[in-house]
PDB file of C-alpha atoms in Angstrom:
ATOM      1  CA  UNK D  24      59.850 -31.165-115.095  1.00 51.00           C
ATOM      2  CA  UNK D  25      61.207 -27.465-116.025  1.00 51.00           C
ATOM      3  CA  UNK D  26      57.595 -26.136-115.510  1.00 69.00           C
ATOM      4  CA  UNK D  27      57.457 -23.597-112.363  1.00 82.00           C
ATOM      5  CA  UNK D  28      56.905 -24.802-108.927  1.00 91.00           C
ATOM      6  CA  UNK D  29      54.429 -23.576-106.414  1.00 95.00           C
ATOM      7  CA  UNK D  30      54.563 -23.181-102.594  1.00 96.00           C
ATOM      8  CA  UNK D  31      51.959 -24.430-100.070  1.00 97.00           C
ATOM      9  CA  UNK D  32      51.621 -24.041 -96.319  1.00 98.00           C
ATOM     10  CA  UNK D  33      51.046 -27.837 -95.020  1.00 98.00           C
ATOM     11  CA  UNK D  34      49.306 -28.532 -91.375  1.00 98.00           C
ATOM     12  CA  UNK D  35      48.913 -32.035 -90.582  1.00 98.00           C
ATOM     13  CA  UNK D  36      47.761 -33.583 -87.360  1.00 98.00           C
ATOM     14  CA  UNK D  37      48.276 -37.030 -85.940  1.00 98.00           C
ATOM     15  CA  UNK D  38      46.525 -38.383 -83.517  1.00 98.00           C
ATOM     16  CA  UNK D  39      46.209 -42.206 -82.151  1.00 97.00           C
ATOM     17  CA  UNK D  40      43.028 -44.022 -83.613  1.00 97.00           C
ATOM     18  CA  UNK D  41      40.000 -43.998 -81.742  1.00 92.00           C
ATOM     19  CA  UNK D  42      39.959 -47.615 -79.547  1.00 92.00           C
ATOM     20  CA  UNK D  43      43.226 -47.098 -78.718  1.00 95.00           C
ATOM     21  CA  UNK D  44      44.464 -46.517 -74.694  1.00 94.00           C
ATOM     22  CA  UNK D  45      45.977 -42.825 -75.475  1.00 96.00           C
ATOM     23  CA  UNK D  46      48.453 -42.983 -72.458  1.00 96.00           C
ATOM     24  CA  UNK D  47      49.371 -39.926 -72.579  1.00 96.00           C
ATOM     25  CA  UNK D  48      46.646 -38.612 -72.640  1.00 97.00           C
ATOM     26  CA  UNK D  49      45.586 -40.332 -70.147  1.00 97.00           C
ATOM     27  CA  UNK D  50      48.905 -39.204 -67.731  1.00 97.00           C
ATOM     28  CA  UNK D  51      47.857 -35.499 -68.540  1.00 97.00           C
ATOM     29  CA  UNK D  52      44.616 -35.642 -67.757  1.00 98.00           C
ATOM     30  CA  UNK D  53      45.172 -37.425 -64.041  1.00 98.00           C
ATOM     31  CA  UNK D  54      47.488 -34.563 -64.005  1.00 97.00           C
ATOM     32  CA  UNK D  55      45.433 -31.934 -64.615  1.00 97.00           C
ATOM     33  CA  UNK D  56      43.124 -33.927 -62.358  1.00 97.00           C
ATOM     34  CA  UNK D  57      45.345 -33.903 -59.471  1.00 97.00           C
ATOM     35  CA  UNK D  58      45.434 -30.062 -59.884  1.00 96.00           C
ATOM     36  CA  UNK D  59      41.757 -29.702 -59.385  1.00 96.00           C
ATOM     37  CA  UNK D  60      40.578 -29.563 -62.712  1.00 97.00           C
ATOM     38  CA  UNK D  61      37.579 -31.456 -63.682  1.00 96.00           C
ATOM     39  CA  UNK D  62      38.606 -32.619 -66.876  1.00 98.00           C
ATOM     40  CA  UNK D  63      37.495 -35.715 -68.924  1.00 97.00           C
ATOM     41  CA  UNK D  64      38.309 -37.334 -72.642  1.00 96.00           C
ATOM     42  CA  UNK D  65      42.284 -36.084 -72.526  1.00 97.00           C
ATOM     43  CA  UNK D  66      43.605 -36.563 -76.047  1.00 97.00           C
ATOM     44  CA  UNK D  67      47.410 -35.471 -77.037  1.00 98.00           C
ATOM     45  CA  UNK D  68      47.905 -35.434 -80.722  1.00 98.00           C
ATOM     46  CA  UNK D  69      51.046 -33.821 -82.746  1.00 98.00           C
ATOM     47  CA  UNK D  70      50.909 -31.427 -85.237  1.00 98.00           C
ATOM     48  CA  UNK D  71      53.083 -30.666 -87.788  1.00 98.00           C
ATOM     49  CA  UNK D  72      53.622 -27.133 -90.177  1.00 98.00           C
ATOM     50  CA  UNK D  73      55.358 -26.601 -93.254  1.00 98.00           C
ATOM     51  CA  UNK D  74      56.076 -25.298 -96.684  1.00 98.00           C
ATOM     52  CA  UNK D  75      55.916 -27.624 -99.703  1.00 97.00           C
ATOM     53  CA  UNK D  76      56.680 -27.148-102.994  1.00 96.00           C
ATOM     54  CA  UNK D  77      54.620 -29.020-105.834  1.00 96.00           C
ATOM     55  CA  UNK D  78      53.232 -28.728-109.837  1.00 95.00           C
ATOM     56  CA  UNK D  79      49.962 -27.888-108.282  1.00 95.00           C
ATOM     57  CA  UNK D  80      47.654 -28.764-105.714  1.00 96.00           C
ATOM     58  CA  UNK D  81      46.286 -32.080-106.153  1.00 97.00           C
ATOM     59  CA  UNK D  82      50.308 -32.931-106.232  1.00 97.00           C
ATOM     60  CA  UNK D  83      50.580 -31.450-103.164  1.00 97.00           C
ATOM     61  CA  UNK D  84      47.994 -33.390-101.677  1.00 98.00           C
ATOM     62  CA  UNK D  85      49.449 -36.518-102.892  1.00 98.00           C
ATOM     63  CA  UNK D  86      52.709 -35.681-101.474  1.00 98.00           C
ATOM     64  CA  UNK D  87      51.522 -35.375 -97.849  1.00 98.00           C
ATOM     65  CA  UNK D  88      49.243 -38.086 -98.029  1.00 98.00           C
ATOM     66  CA  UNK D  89      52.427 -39.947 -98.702  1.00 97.00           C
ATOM     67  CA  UNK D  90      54.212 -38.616 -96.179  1.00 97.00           C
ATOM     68  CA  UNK D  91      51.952 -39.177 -93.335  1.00 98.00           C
ATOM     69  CA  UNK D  92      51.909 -42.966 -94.262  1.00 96.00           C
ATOM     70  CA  UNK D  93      55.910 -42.744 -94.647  1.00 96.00           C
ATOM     71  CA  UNK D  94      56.927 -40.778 -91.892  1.00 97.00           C
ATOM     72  CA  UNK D  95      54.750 -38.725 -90.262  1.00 97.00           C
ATOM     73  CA  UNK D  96      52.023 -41.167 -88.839  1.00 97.00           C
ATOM     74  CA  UNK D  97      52.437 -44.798 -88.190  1.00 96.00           C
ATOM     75  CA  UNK D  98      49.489 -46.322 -90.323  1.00 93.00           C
ATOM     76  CA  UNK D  99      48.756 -49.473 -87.769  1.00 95.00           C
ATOM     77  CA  UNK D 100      47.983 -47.279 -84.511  1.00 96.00           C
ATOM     78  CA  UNK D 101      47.486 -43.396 -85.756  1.00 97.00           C
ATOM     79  CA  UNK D 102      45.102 -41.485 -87.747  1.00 97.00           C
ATOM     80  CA  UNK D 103      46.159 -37.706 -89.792  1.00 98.00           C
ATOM     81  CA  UNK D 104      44.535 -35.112 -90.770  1.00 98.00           C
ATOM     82  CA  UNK D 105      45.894 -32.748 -93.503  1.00 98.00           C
ATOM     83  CA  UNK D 106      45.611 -29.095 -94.738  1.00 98.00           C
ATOM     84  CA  UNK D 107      47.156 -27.589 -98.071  1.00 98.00           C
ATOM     85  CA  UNK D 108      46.614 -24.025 -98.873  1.00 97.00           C
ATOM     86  CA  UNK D 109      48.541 -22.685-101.747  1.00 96.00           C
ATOM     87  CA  UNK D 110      51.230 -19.335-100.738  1.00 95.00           C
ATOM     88  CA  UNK D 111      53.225 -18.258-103.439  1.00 74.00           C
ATOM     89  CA  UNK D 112      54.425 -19.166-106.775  1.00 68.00           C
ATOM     90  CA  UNK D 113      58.716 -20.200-107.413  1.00 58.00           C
TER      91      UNK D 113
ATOM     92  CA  UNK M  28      28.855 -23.419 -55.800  1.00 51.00           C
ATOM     93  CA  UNK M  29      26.202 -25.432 -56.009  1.00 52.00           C
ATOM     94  CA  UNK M  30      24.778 -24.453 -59.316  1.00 69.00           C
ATOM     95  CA  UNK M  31      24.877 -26.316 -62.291  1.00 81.00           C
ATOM     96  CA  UNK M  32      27.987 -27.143 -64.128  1.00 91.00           C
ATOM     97  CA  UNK M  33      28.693 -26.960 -67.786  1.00 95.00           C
ATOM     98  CA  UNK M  34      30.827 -28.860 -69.788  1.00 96.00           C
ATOM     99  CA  UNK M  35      33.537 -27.512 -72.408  1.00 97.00           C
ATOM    100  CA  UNK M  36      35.091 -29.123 -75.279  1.00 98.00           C
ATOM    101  CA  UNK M  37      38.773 -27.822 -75.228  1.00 98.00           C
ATOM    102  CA  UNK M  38      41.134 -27.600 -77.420  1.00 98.00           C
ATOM    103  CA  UNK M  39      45.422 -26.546 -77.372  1.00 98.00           C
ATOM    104  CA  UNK M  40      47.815 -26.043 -79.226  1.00 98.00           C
ATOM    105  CA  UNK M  41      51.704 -25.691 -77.521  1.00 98.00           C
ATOM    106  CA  UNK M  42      54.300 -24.501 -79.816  1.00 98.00           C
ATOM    107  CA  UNK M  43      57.723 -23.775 -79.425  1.00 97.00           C
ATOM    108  CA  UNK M  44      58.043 -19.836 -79.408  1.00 97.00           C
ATOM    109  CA  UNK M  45      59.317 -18.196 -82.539  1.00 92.00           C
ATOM    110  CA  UNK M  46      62.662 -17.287 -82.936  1.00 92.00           C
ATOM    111  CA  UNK M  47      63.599 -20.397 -80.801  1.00 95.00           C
ATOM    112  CA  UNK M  48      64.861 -23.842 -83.126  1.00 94.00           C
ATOM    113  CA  UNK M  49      62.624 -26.523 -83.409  1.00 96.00           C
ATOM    114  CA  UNK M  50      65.216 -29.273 -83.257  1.00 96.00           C
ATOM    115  CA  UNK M  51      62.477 -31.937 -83.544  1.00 96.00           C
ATOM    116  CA  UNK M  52      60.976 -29.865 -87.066  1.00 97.00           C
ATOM    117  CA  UNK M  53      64.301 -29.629 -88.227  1.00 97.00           C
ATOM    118  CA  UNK M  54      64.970 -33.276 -87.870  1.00 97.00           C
ATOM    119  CA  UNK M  55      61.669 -34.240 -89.376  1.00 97.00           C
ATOM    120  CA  UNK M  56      62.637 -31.632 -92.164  1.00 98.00           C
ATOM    121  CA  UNK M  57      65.481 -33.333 -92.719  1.00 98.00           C
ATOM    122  CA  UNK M  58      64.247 -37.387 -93.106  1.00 97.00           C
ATOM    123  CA  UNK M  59      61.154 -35.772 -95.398  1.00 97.00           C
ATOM    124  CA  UNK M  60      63.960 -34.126 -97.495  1.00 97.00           C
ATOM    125  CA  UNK M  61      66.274 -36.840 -97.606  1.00 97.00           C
ATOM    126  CA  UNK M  62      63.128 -39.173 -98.507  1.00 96.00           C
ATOM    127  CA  UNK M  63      62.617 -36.765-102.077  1.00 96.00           C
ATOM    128  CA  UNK M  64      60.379 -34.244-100.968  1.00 97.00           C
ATOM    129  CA  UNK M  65      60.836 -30.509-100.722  1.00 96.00           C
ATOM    130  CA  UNK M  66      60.071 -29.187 -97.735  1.00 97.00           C
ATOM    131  CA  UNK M  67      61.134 -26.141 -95.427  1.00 97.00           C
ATOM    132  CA  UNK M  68      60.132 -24.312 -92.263  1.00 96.00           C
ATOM    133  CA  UNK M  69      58.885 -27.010 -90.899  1.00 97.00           C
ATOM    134  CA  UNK M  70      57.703 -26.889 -87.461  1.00 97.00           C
ATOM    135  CA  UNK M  71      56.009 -29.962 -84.367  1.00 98.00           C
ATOM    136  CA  UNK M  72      53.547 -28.756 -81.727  1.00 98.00           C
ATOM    137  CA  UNK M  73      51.488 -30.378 -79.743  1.00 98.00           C
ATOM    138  CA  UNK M  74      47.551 -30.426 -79.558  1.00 98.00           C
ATOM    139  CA  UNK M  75      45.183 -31.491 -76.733  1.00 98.00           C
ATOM    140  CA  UNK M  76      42.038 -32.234 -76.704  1.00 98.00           C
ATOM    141  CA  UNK M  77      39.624 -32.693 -73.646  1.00 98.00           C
ATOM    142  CA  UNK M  78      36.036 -31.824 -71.881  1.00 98.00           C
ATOM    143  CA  UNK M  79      36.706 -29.495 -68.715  1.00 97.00           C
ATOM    144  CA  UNK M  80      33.715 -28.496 -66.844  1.00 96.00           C
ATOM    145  CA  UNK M  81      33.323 -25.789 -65.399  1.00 96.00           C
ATOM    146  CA  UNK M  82      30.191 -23.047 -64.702  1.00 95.00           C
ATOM    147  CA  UNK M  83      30.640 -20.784 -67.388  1.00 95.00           C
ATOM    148  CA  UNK M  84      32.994 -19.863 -70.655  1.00 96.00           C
ATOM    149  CA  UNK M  85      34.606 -17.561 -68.635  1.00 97.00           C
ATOM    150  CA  UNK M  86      35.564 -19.748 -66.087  1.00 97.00           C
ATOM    151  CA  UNK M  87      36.600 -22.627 -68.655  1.00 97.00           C
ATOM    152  CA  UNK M  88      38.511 -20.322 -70.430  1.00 98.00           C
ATOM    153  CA  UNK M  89      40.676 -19.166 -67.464  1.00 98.00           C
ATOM    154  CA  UNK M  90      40.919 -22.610 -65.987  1.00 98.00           C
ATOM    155  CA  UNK M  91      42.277 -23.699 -69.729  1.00 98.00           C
ATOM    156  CA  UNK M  92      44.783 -20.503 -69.543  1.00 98.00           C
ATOM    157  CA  UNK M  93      46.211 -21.498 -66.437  1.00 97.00           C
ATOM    158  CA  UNK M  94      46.318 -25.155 -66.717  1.00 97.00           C
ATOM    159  CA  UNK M  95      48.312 -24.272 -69.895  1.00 98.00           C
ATOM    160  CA  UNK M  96      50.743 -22.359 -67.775  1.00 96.00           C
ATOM    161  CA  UNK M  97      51.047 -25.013 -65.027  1.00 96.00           C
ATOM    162  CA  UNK M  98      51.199 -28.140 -67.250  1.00 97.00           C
ATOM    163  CA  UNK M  99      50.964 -28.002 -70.386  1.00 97.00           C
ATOM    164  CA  UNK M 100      53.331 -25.731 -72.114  1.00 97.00           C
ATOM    165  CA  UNK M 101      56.473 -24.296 -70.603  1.00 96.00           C
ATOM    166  CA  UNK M 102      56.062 -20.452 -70.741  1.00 93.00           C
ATOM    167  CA  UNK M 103      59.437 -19.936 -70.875  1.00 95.00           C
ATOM    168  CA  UNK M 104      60.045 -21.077 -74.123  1.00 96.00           C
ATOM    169  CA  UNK M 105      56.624 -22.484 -75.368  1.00 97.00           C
ATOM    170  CA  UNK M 106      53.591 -20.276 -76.662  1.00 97.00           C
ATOM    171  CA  UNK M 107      49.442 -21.468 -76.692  1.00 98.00           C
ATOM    172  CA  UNK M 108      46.972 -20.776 -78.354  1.00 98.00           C
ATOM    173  CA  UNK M 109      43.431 -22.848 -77.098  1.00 98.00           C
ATOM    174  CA  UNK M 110      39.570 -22.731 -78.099  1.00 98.00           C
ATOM    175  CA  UNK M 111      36.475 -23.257 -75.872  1.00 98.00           C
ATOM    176  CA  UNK M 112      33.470 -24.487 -77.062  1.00 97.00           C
ATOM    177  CA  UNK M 113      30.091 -25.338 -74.658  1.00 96.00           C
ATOM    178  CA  UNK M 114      29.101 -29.153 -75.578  1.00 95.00           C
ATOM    179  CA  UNK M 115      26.580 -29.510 -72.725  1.00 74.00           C
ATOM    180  CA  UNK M 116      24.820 -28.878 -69.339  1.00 68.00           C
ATOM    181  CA  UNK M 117      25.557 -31.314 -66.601  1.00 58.00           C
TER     182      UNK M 117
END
């Protein structure tokens, strides 16, 4: 509990899951479209950086795993993606 | 013009520029902290994904910096950052 934390830079990406009519993807891409651009397979995903603290790394890991299916994605219609690099000891 | 087309995998990333607050980061900041965890500098972009064709890199990647200046991120107060990869000949 006392023992020191550590820092680590956190980049996770959400996107809807494959099946499912991304509509806005699909608006951007007529848009683009519309503009003369040949473009195909739109996609618009969100990503999200940050700094968390943790024992270690494999806590770290747990902790955003647990936060996509909390907060950050909705489980039923979206898929994540995470990264966890360690930057600094506290 | 009439020579062959090639098609690019493309992908973008808008973020607000620095300096600037993230009031949607901060808010998600917020509801992870309040949830337990311990996190800071957090920060929301958005990423697309899409196939543009066009008849060379060079080509894709100027049609991907302008179309990121007419739609997709506001230069004002957004920055980009994109990558161009060749999937095919069509």
């Amino acid at each position: 509990m006392a023992s020191k934390m550590l820092s680590f830079k956190v980049r996770v990406e959400v996107w809807l899951k494959e099946g499912l009519v991304d509509a806005e993807g699909k608006t951007v891409e007529e848009a683009l479209n519309d503009l003369g651009y040949r473009v195909s397979s739109s996609r618009v995903g969100k990503v999200y950086e940050f700094v968390i603290k943790a024992g270690d790394e494999e806590e770290a890991k747990r902790l955003v795993n647990e936060m996509c299916t909390r907060l950050l994605a909705n489980p039923v219609k979206d898929k994540f993606i995470y990264e966890v690099k360690k930057i600094g000891v506290q």
